[in-house]
Structures are given as structure tokens and as C-alpha cells.
CSV table of C-alpha atoms in Angstrom, one decimal:
chain,number,residue,atom,x,y,z
A,1,MET,CA,0.0,0.0,0.0
A,2,ASN,CA,1.5,3.3,-1.1
A,3,GLU,CA,1.1,6.3,1.3
A,4,THR,CA,1.1,9.7,-0.1
A,5,VAL,CA,3.4,12.1,1.8
A,6,THR,CA,2.2,15.6,1.8
A,7,GLN,CA,4.9,18.2,2.3
A,8,ALA,CA,4.1,21.4,4.0
A,9,LYS,CA,4.3,24.4,1.7
A,10,PRO,CA,7.0,26.8,2.5
A,11,PRO,CA,5.6,30.1,3.9
A,12,SER,CA,5.2,32.8,1.3
A,13,HIS,CA,7.4,35.9,1.2
A,14,PHE,CA,4.6,38.0,2.5
A,15,LYS,CA,4.1,35.8,5.6
A,16,LYS,CA,7.8,35.8,6.3
A,17,PHE,CA,7.8,39.6,6.0
A,18,PHE,CA,4.8,39.9,8.3
A,19,ARG,CA,6.4,37.7,10.9
A,20,TYR,CA,9.6,39.7,10.9
A,21,PHE,CA,7.6,43.0,11.0
A,22,LEU,CA,5.4,41.7,13.9
A,23,THR,CA,8.5,40.5,15.8
A,24,LEU,CA,10.3,43.8,15.3
A,25,THR,CA,7.2,45.8,16.3
A,26,VAL,CA,6.5,43.8,19.5
A,27,GLY,CA,10.2,44.0,20.3
A,28,PHE,CA,10.3,47.8,19.8
A,29,PHE,CA,7.2,48.3,22.0
A,30,VAL,CA,8.6,46.1,24.8
A,31,LEU,CA,12.0,47.8,24.7
A,32,SER,CA,10.6,51.3,24.6
A,33,LEU,CA,8.2,50.7,27.4
A,34,SER,CA,11.0,49.1,29.5
A,35,MET,CA,13.3,52.0,28.9
A,36,VAL,CA,10.7,54.6,29.8
A,37,ALA,CA,9.8,52.6,32.9
A,38,ILE,CA,13.4,52.3,34.0
A,39,TYR,CA,14.2,56.0,33.5
A,40,ARG,CA,11.1,56.8,35.6
A,41,PHE,CA,13.3,56.0,38.6
A,42,VAL,CA,16.9,55.7,37.4
A,43,PRO,CA,19.1,58.7,36.4
A,44,VAL,CA,19.8,58.8,32.6
A,45,PRO,CA,23.5,58.0,32.3
A,46,TYR,CA,24.0,59.2,28.7
A,47,THR,CA,22.0,60.2,25.7
A,48,PRO,CA,22.4,59.5,22.0
A,49,LEU,CA,23.1,63.2,21.4
A,50,MET,CA,26.1,63.1,23.9
A,51,PHE,CA,27.7,60.1,22.1
A,52,TRP,CA,26.9,61.5,18.7
A,53,LYS,CA,28.5,64.9,19.2
A,54,SER,CA,31.5,63.5,21.1
A,55,THR,CA,32.1,60.9,18.4
A,56,LEU,CA,31.9,63.5,15.6
A,57,SER,CA,34.3,65.8,17.4
A,58,VAL,CA,37.0,63.1,17.1
A,59,PHE,CA,37.2,63.9,13.4
A,60,SER,CA,37.3,67.7,13.9
A,61,GLU,CA,40.1,70.0,15.2
A,62,ASP,CA,38.6,70.3,18.7
A,63,TRP,CA,37.6,67.1,20.5
A,64,VAL,CA,34.5,67.6,22.8
A,65,GLY,CA,34.1,65.3,25.8
A,66,ILE,CA,31.0,64.8,27.9
A,67,ASP,CA,30.8,67.0,31.0
A,68,LYS,CA,27.7,66.1,33.0
A,69,LYS,CA,26.6,65.4,36.5
A,70,TRP,CA,23.1,64.2,37.5
A,71,VAL,CA,21.4,66.0,40.4
A,72,PRO,CA,17.9,65.4,41.8
A,73,ILE,CA,15.2,68.0,41.2
A,74,GLU,CA,15.4,69.1,44.8
A,75,GLU,CA,19.0,70.3,44.2
A,76,ILE,CA,18.1,72.5,41.3
A,77,ALA,CA,17.2,76.1,42.1
A,78,ALA,CA,13.6,77.2,41.6
A,79,PRO,CA,14.7,80.1,39.3
A,80,MET,CA,16.2,77.5,36.9
A,81,LYS,CA,12.9,75.7,36.6
A,82,ARG,CA,11.0,79.0,36.1
A,83,ALA,CA,13.4,80.2,33.5
A,84,VAL,CA,13.1,77.2,31.2
A,85,ILE,CA,9.3,77.2,31.5
A,86,ARG,CA,9.3,80.9,30.7
A,87,ALA,CA,11.5,80.4,27.7
A,88,GLU,CA,10.5,77.0,26.3
A,89,ASP,CA,7.1,75.8,27.5
A,90,ALA,CA,4.7,78.2,29.3
A,91,LYS,CA,2.0,75.5,29.5
A,92,PHE,CA,4.3,72.7,30.7
A,93,TYR,CA,2.2,71.9,33.8
A,94,ILE,CA,-1.2,71.8,32.1
A,95,HIS,CA,-0.6,70.3,28.6
A,96,ASN,CA,-0.5,66.6,27.7
A,97,GLY,CA,2.9,66.8,26.0
A,98,PHE,CA,1.9,69.1,23.1
A,99,ASP,CA,1.1,72.8,23.0
A,100,TYR,CA,-1.2,73.0,20.0
A,101,GLU,CA,-1.5,76.8,20.3
A,102,ALA,CA,2.3,77.1,20.1
A,103,ILE,CA,2.3,74.8,17.1
A,104,GLN,CA,-0.1,77.0,15.3
A,105,ALA,CA,2.0,80.1,16.2
A,106,ALA,CA,5.1,78.4,14.9
A,107,ILE,CA,3.4,77.5,11.6
A,108,LYS,CA,2.2,81.1,11.2
A,109,TYR,CA,5.7,82.5,12.1
A,110,ASN,CA,7.5,80.2,9.7
A,111,LYS,CA,5.4,81.3,6.8
A,112,THR,CA,6.8,84.8,7.0
A,113,HIS,CA,10.4,84.2,8.2
A,114,LYS,CA,13.4,82.5,6.7
A,115,LYS,CA,14.7,81.4,10.0
A,116,GLN,CA,12.4,78.5,11.0
A,117,LYS,CA,11.4,78.0,14.6
A,118,GLY,CA,9.7,75.0,16.3
A,119,ALA,CA,7.2,74.7,19.1
A,120,SER,CA,8.5,71.6,20.9
A,121,THR,CA,7.4,71.4,24.5
A,122,ILE,CA,9.8,70.4,27.4
A,123,SER,CA,8.2,67.0,27.2
A,124,GLN,CA,9.0,66.7,23.5
A,125,GLN,CA,12.5,67.9,24.0
A,126,THR,CA,13.1,65.4,26.8
A,127,ALA,CA,11.7,62.5,24.7
A,128,LYS,CA,14.0,63.6,21.8
A,129,ASN,CA,17.1,64.0,23.9
A,130,VAL,CA,16.8,60.9,26.0
A,131,PHE,CA,15.6,58.3,23.5
A,132,LEU,CA,16.3,59.5,19.9
A,133,TRP,CA,19.1,60.4,17.5
A,134,PRO,CA,19.7,63.9,16.3
A,135,SER,CA,17.8,64.3,13.0
A,136,ARG,CA,15.0,66.4,11.4
A,137,SER,CA,13.3,63.6,9.5
A,138,TRP,CA,9.6,62.9,9.7
A,139,ILE,CA,10.4,59.5,11.1
A,140,ARG,CA,12.3,61.0,14.0
A,141,LYS,CA,9.4,63.4,14.6
A,142,GLY,CA,7.0,60.6,14.7
A,143,MET,CA,9.1,58.7,17.2
A,144,GLU,CA,9.4,61.8,19.2
A,145,ALA,CA,5.6,62.1,19.5
A,146,TYR,CA,5.4,58.4,20.5
A,147,PHE,CA,7.9,58.8,23.3
A,148,THR,CA,6.3,62.1,24.4
A,149,VAL,CA,3.0,60.3,24.9
A,150,LEU,CA,4.8,57.5,26.8
A,151,ILE,CA,6.7,59.8,29.3
A,152,GLU,CA,3.6,62.0,29.8
A,153,PHE,CA,1.6,58.8,30.7
A,154,MET,CA,4.3,57.1,32.8
A,155,TRP,CA,6.2,60.0,34.4
A,156,PRO,CA,4.9,62.8,36.6
A,157,LYS,CA,5.6,66.3,35.4
A,158,GLU,CA,8.4,66.8,38.0
A,159,ARG,CA,10.2,63.8,36.7
A,160,ILE,CA,10.1,65.1,33.2
A,161,MET,CA,11.5,68.4,34.4
A,162,GLU,CA,14.2,66.7,36.4
A,163,VAL,CA,15.3,64.6,33.4
A,164,TYR,CA,15.2,67.6,31.1
A,165,LEU,CA,17.3,69.8,33.3
A,166,ASN,CA,19.9,67.0,33.6
A,167,VAL,CA,20.3,66.2,29.9
A,168,ILE,CA,19.9,69.5,28.0
A,169,GLU,CA,22.9,70.8,26.1
A,170,LEU,CA,24.2,74.1,27.5
A,171,GLY,CA,27.6,74.4,25.7
A,172,PRO,CA,30.1,72.3,23.8
A,173,GLY,CA,30.2,69.0,25.6
A,174,VAL,CA,28.3,70.5,28.6
A,175,TYR,CA,25.0,68.7,29.6
A,176,GLY,CA,22.7,69.5,32.4
A,177,VAL,CA,22.4,72.5,34.6
A,178,GLU,CA,24.7,71.2,37.3
A,179,ALA,CA,27.7,70.9,34.9
A,180,ALA,CA,26.8,74.2,33.3
A,181,ALA,CA,26.5,76.0,36.7
A,182,LYS,CA,29.9,74.7,37.8
A,183,LYS,CA,31.6,75.5,34.5
A,184,TYR,CA,30.2,79.0,33.9
A,185,PHE,CA,29.3,80.3,37.4
A,186,HIS,CA,31.5,78.2,39.7
A,187,LYS,CA,28.6,77.1,41.8
A,188,LYS,CA,26.1,74.3,42.2
A,189,ALA,CA,22.7,74.3,40.4
A,190,LYS,CA,20.9,74.7,43.7
A,191,ASN,CA,22.6,78.1,44.2
A,192,LEU,CA,21.8,79.6,40.8
A,193,ASN,CA,20.0,83.0,41.0
A,194,ASN,CA,17.4,84.4,38.6
A,195,ARG,CA,19.9,86.2,36.4
A,196,GLU,CA,22.1,83.2,35.9
A,197,ALA,CA,19.3,80.8,35.4
A,198,SER,CA,17.7,83.2,32.8
A,199,LEU,CA,21.0,83.5,30.9
A,200,MET,CA,21.3,79.7,30.8
A,201,ALA,CA,17.7,79.4,29.5
A,202,ALA,CA,18.4,82.2,26.9
A,203,VAL,CA,20.9,80.0,25.0
A,204,LEU,CA,18.7,77.0,24.7
A,205,PRO,CA,17.5,77.6,21.1
A,206,ASN,CA,21.1,76.9,20.0
A,207,PRO,CA,23.6,76.3,22.9
A,208,ILE,CA,26.5,76.0,20.4
A,209,ARG,CA,26.0,79.2,18.6
A,210,PHE,CA,24.8,81.2,21.6
A,211,LYS,CA,27.3,81.1,24.5
A,212,ILE,CA,26.7,81.5,28.2
A,213,ASN,CA,30.2,82.8,28.8
A,214,LYS,CA,30.1,85.2,25.9
A,215,PRO,CA,26.5,86.3,25.5
A,216,SER,CA,25.6,88.2,22.3
A,217,ALA,CA,23.2,91.1,22.3
A,218,TYR,CA,20.4,88.8,21.2
A,219,VAL,CA,21.1,86.4,24.1
A,220,LEU,CA,21.1,89.3,26.6
A,221,ARG,CA,17.8,90.5,25.2
A,222,ARG,CA,16.3,87.1,25.7
A,223,GLN,CA,17.7,86.9,29.2
A,224,ARG,CA,16.0,90.2,30.1
A,225,LYS,CA,12.7,88.9,28.7
A,226,ILE,CA,13.0,85.7,30.6
A,227,MET,CA,13.8,87.5,33.9
A,228,GLY,CA,10.7,89.5,33.5
A,229,GLY,CA,8.5,86.4,33.9
A,230,GLY,CA,6.3,85.9,36.9
A,231,ALA,CA,6.2,82.8,39.1
A,232,VAL,CA,2.5,82.0,38.2
A,233,ILE,CA,3.5,79.9,35.2
A,234,ALA,CA,6.0,77.8,37.1
A,235,GLN,CA,3.7,77.1,40.0
A,236,ALA,CA,1.4,74.9,38.0
A,237,LYS,CA,-1.7,77.1,38.2
A,238,PRO,CA,-4.7,75.6,36.5
A,239,GLU,CA,-4.9,78.3,33.9
A,240,VAL,CA,-2.3,80.2,31.9
A,241,LYS,CA,-3.5,83.8,31.4
A,242,ALA,CA,-3.6,85.3,28.0
A,243,GLN,CA,-0.9,87.9,28.9
A,244,GLU,CA,1.4,85.2,30.1
A,245,THR,CA,0.9,83.2,26.9
A,246,LYS,CA,1.6,86.3,24.9
A,247,GLU,CA,4.8,86.9,26.7
A,248,PHE,CA,5.9,83.3,26.2
A,249,PHE,CA,5.3,83.7,22.4
A,250,ASP,CA,7.3,86.9,22.4
A,251,ILE,CA,10.3,84.9,23.7
A,252,LYS,CA,9.7,81.7,21.8
A,253,PHE,CA,9.1,83.4,18.5
A,254,ASP,CA,11.4,86.4,18.8
A,255,ASP,CA,12.3,87.6,15.3
A,256,ASP,CA,15.0,90.0,16.5
A,257,GLU,CA,17.8,87.4,16.3
A,258,ASP,CA,19.4,88.5,13.0
A,259,THR,CA,19.1,92.2,13.8
A,260,ALA,CA,20.6,91.8,17.2
A,261,GLU,CA,23.5,89.7,15.9
A,262,LYS,CA,24.3,92.4,13.4
A,263,GLU,CA,24.1,95.2,15.9
A,264,ASN,CA,26.4,93.5,18.4
A,265,PRO,CA,27.8,90.1,17.3
A,266,GLN,CA,29.3,89.3,20.7
A,267,ALA,CA,28.9,91.1,23.9
A,268,THR,CA,31.6,90.8,26.5
A,269,PRO,CA,30.9,89.0,29.8
A,270,SER,CA,31.0,92.3,31.7
A,271,GLU,CA,28.0,93.5,29.7
A,272,SER,CA,25.9,90.7,31.0
A,273,PRO,CA,23.6,91.4,33.9
A,274,ALA,CA,24.2,87.9,35.0
A,275,GLY,CA,27.3,88.8,37.0
A,276,GLU,CA,30.5,86.9,36.7
A,277,VAL,CA,30.7,84.5,33.8
A,278,SER,CA,33.8,82.5,33.1
A,279,ASN,CA,35.1,79.9,30.7
């Protein structure tokens, strides 16, 4: 008696692709959720941006290392938190990760200006700095939105602020407010005053071009605007008044940058109201 042996058909290319895609997708979600959960409690040791810039500098004339020191939020002066909220994200304590009013303002601004400006919140900037590579692609922006939703869901606002203040770039190879405070003001972050904190926040749009130790006229102008902010925004009030939002937009979408740089390309440290600033 002959038995017919039926061989299983090999899976189609589509099925193979689907299996690989499904495996990669599940793996990505598990990995991303795990990283966000871990960083909810553990200090972020390094970020992709730190490694990227340090590595690139090996091929340049000046090598840039990584100067950073993690400190808990309790050891960062209140003026520093107020300054970054004033300069970067007035609605930080009340939005869900995205400031849609600021996004609309950025779109309107960019239609009439050559120098493009974004409307990323502190949450978005934290997601980008901690989990993603430096890029301006739409894929990166999509990933940024994904991680922003995750950290807003899994971290309290104070944790987002804590991580942000410990990983932001504030000069060549200088990351976090503790390292910057020691380098430029010879003090700890918990001892920063309003003028020093406002100067640090003033360079955030571009901490390589704008320098804390050699502030330009534009940076000094931003510093004065940031210093003029009230504490209402930083104290997580349930509403952000129209005037406060207007002042935030005035800082975020300041179109005086080119004019200020031409008027006075680089001010000396003694011109800065921040007091002593050193290399």
C-alpha cells in the first residue's frame, strides 16, 4: 500500500515579512516601554546626542568630551525651573505633552520668516534628547511624538522636568544644569540665581551658537525677557492667562535674532547682567 506524503508548503514571502515585522514591532514596544519605565526612577547616564557629538568631534580639530553630573530636582534652584518654563514651555504643567496653540503660532511664524522655529514642549525635547538620535526627519518626529506620549503617561511632570534639566545641552560637551552651573558660574545648580538661570535658558535655542560665557546682544535681550516672567506659570496654576501666553510667544518666536547679531555680534561678559561669567 502506497502512502502519499504531503509536504508542507513553505511560507510565502509575505508571511515571512509579516512575521519579521510583527516580531520587530513587538520587540520595539517592549524595549521602549521598558526604557521609559526604568528611566522613571533611574538617572539617565548618557543620551544618544552626547555620544553622537562626542564621536563626531574626534574627526574635527577640537575634541569635545562629555561634561555632565546628575542631580535630583530638589538640588536645582527654583529660578532655573521657572526660566526654562518661561523660555521654552509656558503650559508645561497643564498640557498633555503638546502645545497646540504654540504649534499654530510656529506655523504662522515660519510662513513669513526665513529662520524657522519650532514649538516643541519640554516633554517633546526630553523625549528627543533621551531616546532618539539627532535628526530632522519625519520618522524622527513621529518617534518623538510616540515617546512624548509615553513619558507623559508614565512619568509625573516633576520627573520630566528633572530629566530635562539634567540632559539639556548648554555648551560644547556640557550637559545638564549642574555641569553648566559649575563651569560657567563656579557654583552648584541649587545656588543659581534668577539672572544666571535666565542666561542659561536664553541660549537653549542653540547652545553651540549662543554662549553663556560670551553672550551676544540677542542672548542678553532674551535673558531680560525671561527674567521678567512671573512665578505664576512655574507654580502649575490651573490656567495660563492670555498675557502670560503672549509673553511666552514673544520669547519663543522672537524675530530680532538676525538684527541683534548684526548690531552687536558678541557682547563681553561684563556687559551681561548675570554677573561673573567665566570659561
